[in-house]
Coordinates of C-alpha atoms in Angstrom, one line a residue:
M1239 CA 50.5 81.5 82.0
A1240 CA 50.5 78.2 80.6
S1241 CA 48.4 75.2 80.6
V1242 CA 48.3 71.2 79.3
Q1243 CA 45.7 70.3 76.7
Q1244 CA 44.9 66.9 74.9
T1245 CA 44.0 66.3 71.4
T1246 CA 42.6 63.5 69.7
D1247 CA 43.6 62.5 65.9
R1248 CA 41.2 61.3 63.6
N1249 CA 41.9 57.4 64.4
G1250 CA 41.0 58.2 68.0
K1251 CA 44.7 58.5 69.5
R1252 CA 45.4 60.9 72.2
S1253 CA 48.5 63.2 72.2
Y1254 CA 48.5 66.3 74.4
Y1255 CA 50.0 69.8 73.7
V1256 CA 51.4 73.1 75.7
K1257 CA 49.4 76.7 75.7
Y1258 CA 51.6 79.3 77.0
R1259 CA 51.6 82.7 76.6
Y1260 CA 55.5 85.0 76.1
I1261 CA 56.8 88.7 75.9
D1262 CA 58.0 89.2 72.4
P1263 CA 61.6 91.0 73.2
A1264 CA 61.4 93.2 69.8
T1265 CA 57.7 94.1 70.5
G1266 CA 57.2 94.1 74.4
K1267 CA 53.8 92.7 73.5
S1268 CA 51.7 89.5 74.6
K1269 CA 52.2 86.3 72.2
D1270 CA 50.5 83.2 72.5
S1271 CA 52.9 79.7 71.4
T1272 CA 51.8 76.3 71.7
K1273 CA 54.0 73.2 71.7
R1274 CA 52.3 70.3 70.0
G1275 CA 53.5 66.3 70.2
F1276 CA 53.1 65.1 73.3
S1277 CA 52.7 61.6 73.7
T1278 CA 52.1 61.2 77.3
K1279 CA 50.7 64.1 79.7
K1280 CA 53.5 63.6 82.6
E1281 CA 56.2 64.6 79.4
A1282 CA 53.9 67.7 78.6
E1283 CA 53.7 68.8 82.4
L1284 CA 57.6 68.6 82.7
F1285 CA 57.8 70.7 79.5
K1286 CA 55.2 73.3 81.2
A1287 CA 57.0 73.4 84.3
E1288 CA 60.1 74.2 82.1
I1289 CA 58.7 77.0 80.3
E1290 CA 56.9 78.6 83.5
L1291 CA 60.7 78.1 84.9
K1292 CA 62.2 80.3 81.8
L1293 CA 59.2 82.4 81.6
N1294 CA 59.4 83.7 85.1
N1295 CA 62.8 83.9 85.8
G1296 CA 63.8 86.1 82.3
T1297 CA 65.4 83.5 80.5
Y1298 CA 62.7 82.2 77.6
V1299 CA 63.9 82.6 74.3
H1300 CA 61.2 82.0 71.9
Q1301 CA 62.4 79.7 69.1
R1302 CA 62.9 81.2 65.4
K1303 CA 64.2 80.2 62.3
T1304 CA 66.6 83.0 61.7
T1305 CA 69.8 81.9 60.4
V1306 CA 73.4 83.2 61.4
K1307 CA 73.6 85.3 58.0
Q1308 CA 70.1 87.1 58.0
Y1309 CA 71.6 87.6 62.2
L1310 CA 74.5 88.8 61.4
N1311 CA 73.1 91.3 58.1
E1312 CA 70.5 92.4 60.5
W1313 CA 73.0 92.9 63.4
M1314 CA 75.5 95.1 60.8
A1315 CA 72.6 97.3 59.3
V1316 CA 71.3 98.4 63.1
D1317 CA 74.3 98.5 65.4
V1318 CA 77.3 98.5 63.7
I1319 CA 77.0 100.9 60.4
P1320 CA 75.0 103.3 61.9
R1321 CA 77.3 103.9 65.1
L1322 CA 81.0 103.1 64.2
R1323 CA 83.5 104.4 61.9
P1324 CA 83.4 103.8 58.5
N1325 CA 86.8 102.3 58.3
T1326 CA 85.7 100.4 61.3
V1327 CA 82.6 99.0 59.4
N1328 CA 84.8 98.1 56.6
G1329 CA 86.8 96.0 59.5
Y1330 CA 83.3 94.3 60.4
K1331 CA 82.4 93.9 56.9
R1332 CA 85.5 91.5 56.1
N1333 CA 84.9 89.3 59.3
V1334 CA 81.6 88.8 59.0
E1335 CA 81.8 87.8 55.3
H1336 CA 84.3 84.7 56.8
I1337 CA 81.2 83.8 59.3
I1338 CA 78.8 84.0 57.2
K1339 CA 80.7 81.9 54.4
H1340 CA 81.6 79.0 57.0
I1341 CA 78.3 78.9 59.1
G1342 CA 76.0 81.3 57.3
H1343 CA 73.7 78.9 57.1
I1344 CA 73.2 77.7 60.5
Q1345 CA 70.0 78.6 62.4
L1346 CA 71.0 81.4 65.2
Q1347 CA 69.5 79.4 67.8
Q1348 CA 71.0 76.1 66.8
L1349 CA 75.0 77.6 66.6
N1350 CA 77.4 75.7 69.0
R1351 CA 80.6 75.8 70.0
K1352 CA 81.4 72.7 68.2
Q1353 CA 80.3 74.6 65.0
I1354 CA 82.4 77.8 65.6
Q1355 CA 85.6 76.0 67.0
S1356 CA 85.6 73.8 63.5
M1357 CA 85.1 77.3 61.6
Y1358 CA 88.4 78.3 63.6
N1359 CA 90.3 75.2 62.3
I1360 CA 89.1 75.4 59.0
L1361 CA 90.0 79.5 58.6
A1362 CA 93.8 78.5 60.5
E1363 CA 94.2 75.7 57.3
N1364 CA 92.7 77.4 54.4
G1365 CA 90.7 80.8 55.2
R1366 CA 92.2 83.3 53.0
I1367 CA 90.4 84.8 50.5
D1368 CA 92.9 84.0 47.5
G1369 CA 93.0 80.5 48.5
L1370 CA 96.7 81.0 49.3
G1371 CA 96.5 79.4 52.8
G1372 CA 95.6 79.8 56.1
L1373 CA 94.8 82.9 57.9
S1374 CA 96.9 84.0 61.3
T1375 CA 96.1 83.5 64.4
K1376 CA 95.7 87.7 65.2
S1377 CA 92.9 87.4 61.7
I1378 CA 91.1 84.6 63.3
T1379 CA 90.7 86.8 66.6
Y1380 CA 89.3 89.7 65.1
I1381 CA 86.6 87.4 63.3
H1382 CA 86.2 85.7 67.3
R1383 CA 85.7 89.6 68.1
V1384 CA 83.0 90.3 66.0
L1385 CA 81.6 87.4 65.9
T1386 CA 81.0 86.8 69.7
V1387 CA 79.7 91.0 70.2
S1388 CA 77.5 90.2 67.7
L1389 CA 76.4 87.2 69.4
K1390 CA 76.3 89.2 73.1
A1391 CA 73.6 91.1 71.5
A1392 CA 71.7 88.3 70.4
V1393 CA 71.7 87.1 73.7
R1394 CA 70.7 91.0 75.0
D1395 CA 67.7 91.0 72.8
G1396 CA 66.3 87.4 73.8
I1397 CA 66.9 85.9 70.6
I1398 CA 69.5 83.0 72.4
E1399 CA 69.7 82.1 75.9
K1400 CA 73.7 81.8 76.0
N1401 CA 76.8 83.4 73.7
P1402 CA 78.3 79.9 72.5
A1403 CA 81.5 82.1 71.4
E1404 CA 82.7 82.8 74.6
Y1405 CA 83.3 78.6 74.7
A1406 CA 85.2 78.7 71.6
S1407 CA 89.0 79.6 70.9
P1408 CA 90.3 81.1 68.5
G1409 CA 94.3 80.4 69.8
K1410 CA 96.7 82.7 70.8
P1411 CA 98.2 85.2 68.6
E1412 CA 101.7 85.1 68.8
K1413 CA 102.6 88.9 69.8
Y1414 CA 103.8 91.5 67.0
K1415 CA 107.7 92.4 67.9
A1416 CA 107.8 95.8 66.2
E1417 CA 111.4 96.1 63.9
V1418 CA 112.9 99.7 64.8
L1419 CA 115.9 101.8 64.0
T1420 CA 118.8 102.3 65.7
K1421 CA 120.5 105.3 65.0
A1422 CA 122.6 104.3 62.7
D1423 CA 120.1 102.9 60.7
A1424 CA 118.0 106.3 60.7
E1425 CA 121.7 107.9 59.6
K1426 CA 121.7 105.6 56.6
L1427 CA 118.2 106.2 56.1
F1428 CA 118.3 109.9 56.3
A1429 CA 121.1 110.1 53.9
V1430 CA 119.1 108.4 51.4
L1431 CA 116.5 110.4 51.3
E1432 CA 118.0 113.8 50.9
E1433 CA 118.3 112.8 47.3
E1434 CA 114.1 112.1 47.2
H1435 CA 111.4 114.4 46.6
L1436 CA 109.6 115.9 49.0
D1437 CA 106.5 114.0 48.4
F1438 CA 107.9 110.7 49.3
S1439 CA 110.4 112.0 52.0
L1440 CA 108.8 114.3 54.1
P1441 CA 106.1 111.6 55.2
V1442 CA 108.7 109.6 56.5
Y1443 CA 110.6 112.5 58.4
I1444 CA 106.9 113.4 59.8
S1445 CA 106.7 110.0 61.2
L1446 CA 110.0 109.4 62.5
F1447 CA 110.5 112.7 64.3
L1448 CA 106.8 112.5 65.2
G1449 CA 105.8 108.9 66.4
L1450 CA 102.3 109.9 63.8
R1451 CA 101.0 106.9 62.6
R1452 CA 100.4 106.8 58.6
G1453 CA 96.8 107.8 58.6
E1454 CA 97.5 111.0 60.8
V1455 CA 100.7 112.2 58.2
F1456 CA 98.2 111.4 55.4
G1457 CA 95.0 112.8 57.2
L1458 CA 97.3 116.5 57.8
T1459 CA 95.9 119.6 56.1
W1460 CA 97.9 123.2 56.3
S1461 CA 95.4 124.1 58.6
N1462 CA 96.5 121.8 61.4
I1463 CA 99.9 123.6 60.5
D1464 CA 101.4 126.7 62.7
L1465 CA 105.1 127.4 61.0
N1466 CA 105.2 130.5 62.7
K1467 CA 104.2 129.0 66.5
H1468 CA 105.9 125.8 65.0
Q1469 CA 102.9 123.9 66.1
I1470 CA 101.1 120.7 64.5
T1471 CA 97.8 119.9 65.0
I1472 CA 96.1 116.2 64.7
Q1473 CA 92.8 116.2 64.5
Q1474 CA 91.7 113.7 61.9
Q1475 CA 93.2 110.8 59.7
L1476 CA 93.1 109.3 56.6
T1477 CA 92.9 105.8 56.4
N1478 CA 91.1 104.8 53.2
T1479 CA 90.3 107.1 50.1
K1480 CA 86.9 105.6 49.7
N1481 CA 85.3 106.9 52.9
G1482 CA 88.4 110.1 53.0
L1483 CA 89.1 112.2 56.3
S1484 CA 87.7 110.4 59.5
K1485 CA 87.9 111.1 63.4
P1486 CA 91.3 110.1 65.1
K1487 CA 91.9 106.8 66.4
S1488 CA 90.9 107.6 69.7
E1489 CA 90.0 110.7 71.9
T1490 CA 93.7 111.3 73.3
S1491 CA 94.9 111.0 70.1
K1492 CA 93.6 114.6 68.9
R1493 CA 97.0 116.5 70.1
S1494 CA 99.3 119.2 69.5
L1495 CA 102.7 118.9 68.6
P1496 CA 106.1 121.1 68.1
L1497 CA 107.8 120.7 65.2
N1498 CA 111.8 120.8 65.3
P1499 CA 113.5 123.3 62.8
F1500 CA 114.1 120.9 60.5
L1501 CA 110.9 119.8 59.7
V1502 CA 109.6 123.6 59.7
E1503 CA 112.0 124.2 56.9
L1504 CA 111.0 121.5 54.8
L1505 CA 107.4 121.8 55.5
S1506 CA 108.2 125.7 54.8
Y1507 CA 109.6 124.7 51.2
Y1508 CA 107.3 122.1 50.5
K1509 CA 103.8 124.7 50.9
S1510 CA 105.9 127.0 48.3
S1511 CA 106.6 124.6 45.9
R1512 CA 102.2 123.8 45.8
L1513 CA 100.7 126.9 45.7
H1514 CA 99.3 125.9 42.9
I1515 CA 97.3 123.4 44.1
E1516 CA 93.6 124.7 45.4
S1517 CA 93.8 121.8 48.8
D1518 CA 94.0 122.4 51.8
L1519 CA 95.8 119.1 52.1
V1520 CA 99.1 118.5 52.7
F1521 CA 99.6 115.2 50.7
C1522 CA 97.4 115.2 47.8
K1523 CA 97.9 114.7 43.9
D1524 CA 98.0 117.5 41.6
D1525 CA 94.4 118.2 41.6
G1526 CA 93.8 118.2 45.4
S1527 CA 92.4 114.5 45.7
F1528 CA 93.6 112.1 47.7
H1529 CA 97.0 110.0 47.6
C1530 CA 96.3 106.3 48.6
P1531 CA 98.2 105.2 51.4
N1532 CA 98.5 102.0 50.4
Y1533 CA 100.0 102.5 47.6
Y1534 CA 102.4 104.9 49.4
T1535 CA 103.4 102.3 51.8
K1536 CA 104.1 100.3 48.6
Q1537 CA 106.9 102.2 47.5
Y1538 CA 108.3 102.8 50.6
T1539 CA 108.7 99.2 50.9
R1540 CA 109.9 99.4 47.4
F1541 CA 112.5 102.2 48.6
L1542 CA 113.7 100.2 51.3
Q1543 CA 114.5 97.1 49.3
N1544 CA 116.1 99.5 46.0
H1545 CA 118.3 101.5 48.9
G1546 CA 119.7 98.1 50.5
L1547 CA 118.4 99.8 54.3
K1548 CA 116.3 97.8 57.0
K1549 CA 113.2 96.3 56.0
I1550 CA 110.8 98.0 58.4
R1551 CA 107.1 98.9 58.0
F1552 CA 106.2 102.1 57.9
H1553 CA 103.9 102.2 61.1
D1554 CA 107.5 101.2 62.9
L1555 CA 108.6 104.2 62.2
R1556 CA 106.7 105.5 64.8
H1557 CA 108.0 102.8 67.4
S1558 CA 111.3 104.0 66.3
F1559 CA 110.7 107.4 67.4
A1560 CA 109.3 106.2 70.8
T1561 CA 112.5 103.8 71.1
L1562 CA 115.0 106.5 70.2
S1563 CA 113.4 109.2 72.4
L1564 CA 113.8 106.9 75.3
L1565 CA 117.3 105.8 74.7
E1566 CA 118.3 109.5 74.2
G1567 CA 116.6 109.9 77.9
V1568 CA 113.3 111.6 76.5
D1569 CA 110.9 111.4 79.6
L1570 CA 108.1 108.2 79.2
R1571 CA 105.4 110.5 80.2
V1572 CA 106.6 113.3 77.5
I1573 CA 106.6 110.0 75.1
S1574 CA 103.3 108.8 75.7
D1575 CA 102.0 111.8 74.9
M1576 CA 103.2 112.7 72.0
L1577 CA 101.7 109.0 70.3
G1578 CA 98.8 110.2 71.6
H1579 CA 97.8 107.2 73.7
S1580 CA 95.4 107.2 76.4
N1581 CA 97.3 105.8 79.3
I1582 CA 100.9 105.8 80.1
S1583 CA 100.8 102.3 81.0
I1584 CA 100.0 101.7 77.1
T1585 CA 103.4 103.4 76.3
S1586 CA 105.4 101.7 79.0
E1587 CA 104.3 97.8 78.3
H1588 CA 104.9 98.4 74.6
Y1589 CA 108.8 99.6 75.0
A1590 CA 109.6 97.7 77.8
H1591 CA 112.4 96.2 77.0
V1592 CA 113.7 99.9 76.0
L1593 CA 113.4 101.0 79.6
D1594 CA 115.2 97.9 80.8
E1595 CA 117.9 99.1 79.0
S1596 CA 117.5 102.6 79.9
R1597 CA 117.7 101.8 83.3
T1598 CA 120.4 99.9 83.3
A1599 CA 122.1 102.8 81.6
A1600 CA 121.0 105.1 84.2
S1601 CA 122.9 102.9 87.2
E1602 CA 126.1 102.5 85.2
T1603 CA 125.8 106.2 84.8
L1604 CA 125.6 107.2 88.0
Y1605 CA 128.0 104.5 88.9
N1606 CA 130.2 106.6 86.7
A1607 CA 129.4 109.6 87.8
F1608 CA 131.0 108.6 91.6
N1609 CA 133.7 107.6 90.2
I1610 CA 133.8 104.8 92.5
S1611 CA 137.6 102.5 92.8
K1612 CA 138.1 98.9 92.6
K1613 CA 141.4 99.1 93.5
D1614 CA 142.7 97.0 96.3
S1615 CA 138.9 96.4 96.7
G1616 CA 140.1 92.7 98.8
S1617 CA 141.4 94.3 101.7
K1618 CA 138.0 96.9 102.1
W1619 CA 135.5 93.6 102.0
G1620 CA 137.1 91.6 103.8
Q1621 CA 136.2 94.3 107.1
F1622 CA 132.8 92.9 106.0
E1623 CA 133.2 89.6 108.0
D1624 CA 134.8 91.2 111.4
F1625 CA 131.3 92.7 110.9
T1626 CA 129.3 90.2 110.8
I1627 CA 130.9 88.5 113.4
K1628 CA 130.0 91.2 115.6
E1629 CA 126.5 91.3 114.9
K1630 CA 126.3 87.5 115.8
E1631 CA 127.9 88.5 119.2
F1632 CA 125.7 91.3 119.2
Q1633 CA 122.3 89.0 118.8
L1634 CA 123.4 86.5 120.9
E1635 CA 123.8 88.2 123.8
Y1636 CA 120.4 90.1 122.9
E1637 CA 118.4 87.1 123.2
S1638 CA 120.2 85.8 126.3
K1639 CA 118.7 88.5 128.4
P1640 CA 115.6 88.7 130.6
L1641 CA 112.4 89.9 128.9
Q1642 CA 111.6 92.7 130.9
Q1643 CA 108.2 92.8 133.1

């Protein structure tokens, strides 16, 4: 499998080299390789033993001069772009840009944990592309995930022995606490929305009453809506105008939801006012093309500010739907199903604080239902003293009795 050879240069100086054969993981074919430059036979024998061990247990990795940049570009082309949704691919591209900028020049097989950790530290201090400060821990965590997954593929393909990203830490991100509307906040919002055109107000109503994501709202088509049956079906989403409609976030995100009478009325009127537009999209420009979701979000934020309303993200209307529904006594499983969560435990984790409030309210509701009086409680609760004394007397008597055979 491997052999030590001796050679002599023109000055008569001896040196040793090791010849061996390995299987190229890319082609599956056997190839010859030579490692030169050993000054003693013992050094060459040690390398021979090491290389044979790696060849036998399948951990051998042939040395290459591929850089991190070259590898990531190839990985994106083969493993990412053909397999993932366009919006996910765009996210990967942004993260890969950060990686290439800082460690793209390093040879892949020389990349180590220190270099990766140093990159994360730099990104935290001054990682924004616009140069206005550092990236959040959450953003660095996304970059870390992309790098970890890409290097895991390199280990799988036999390009590197270990994944150095697994030993680096992007830091612990602070858990985002969603701002949600109270019932009073929602009523203030509704009062102001009454004066707005439906192009603007209807997406807010739909998200707040049904818990839809922004992409799901702007991906709605009239084919998804049955106004006679009072039903709406989520089958696609619009994340950006470049890629158009795409599949929902997950399979469980595909769902049918009931429309309340208020939404039926608004949608019916809105549809009748837009018969001149030749598009199946519910929310679109007059020429039938997509609305830009990011532009709408900007207008929504400005609208809240101009009217002195509670500032919450558009996505937090979804959280408000779940929170207000829970507080009104809607079953957690129903809410989980309407949100399109894959598991009820996800819903439970997100809204644990609301569930705690509901449990307290449930306990107090039952207490109030029995209408238990606390008058003269001192004389009532004093009876437990006598109970405790008799319990001790019974225990002493029981323990003093001999065991029966």
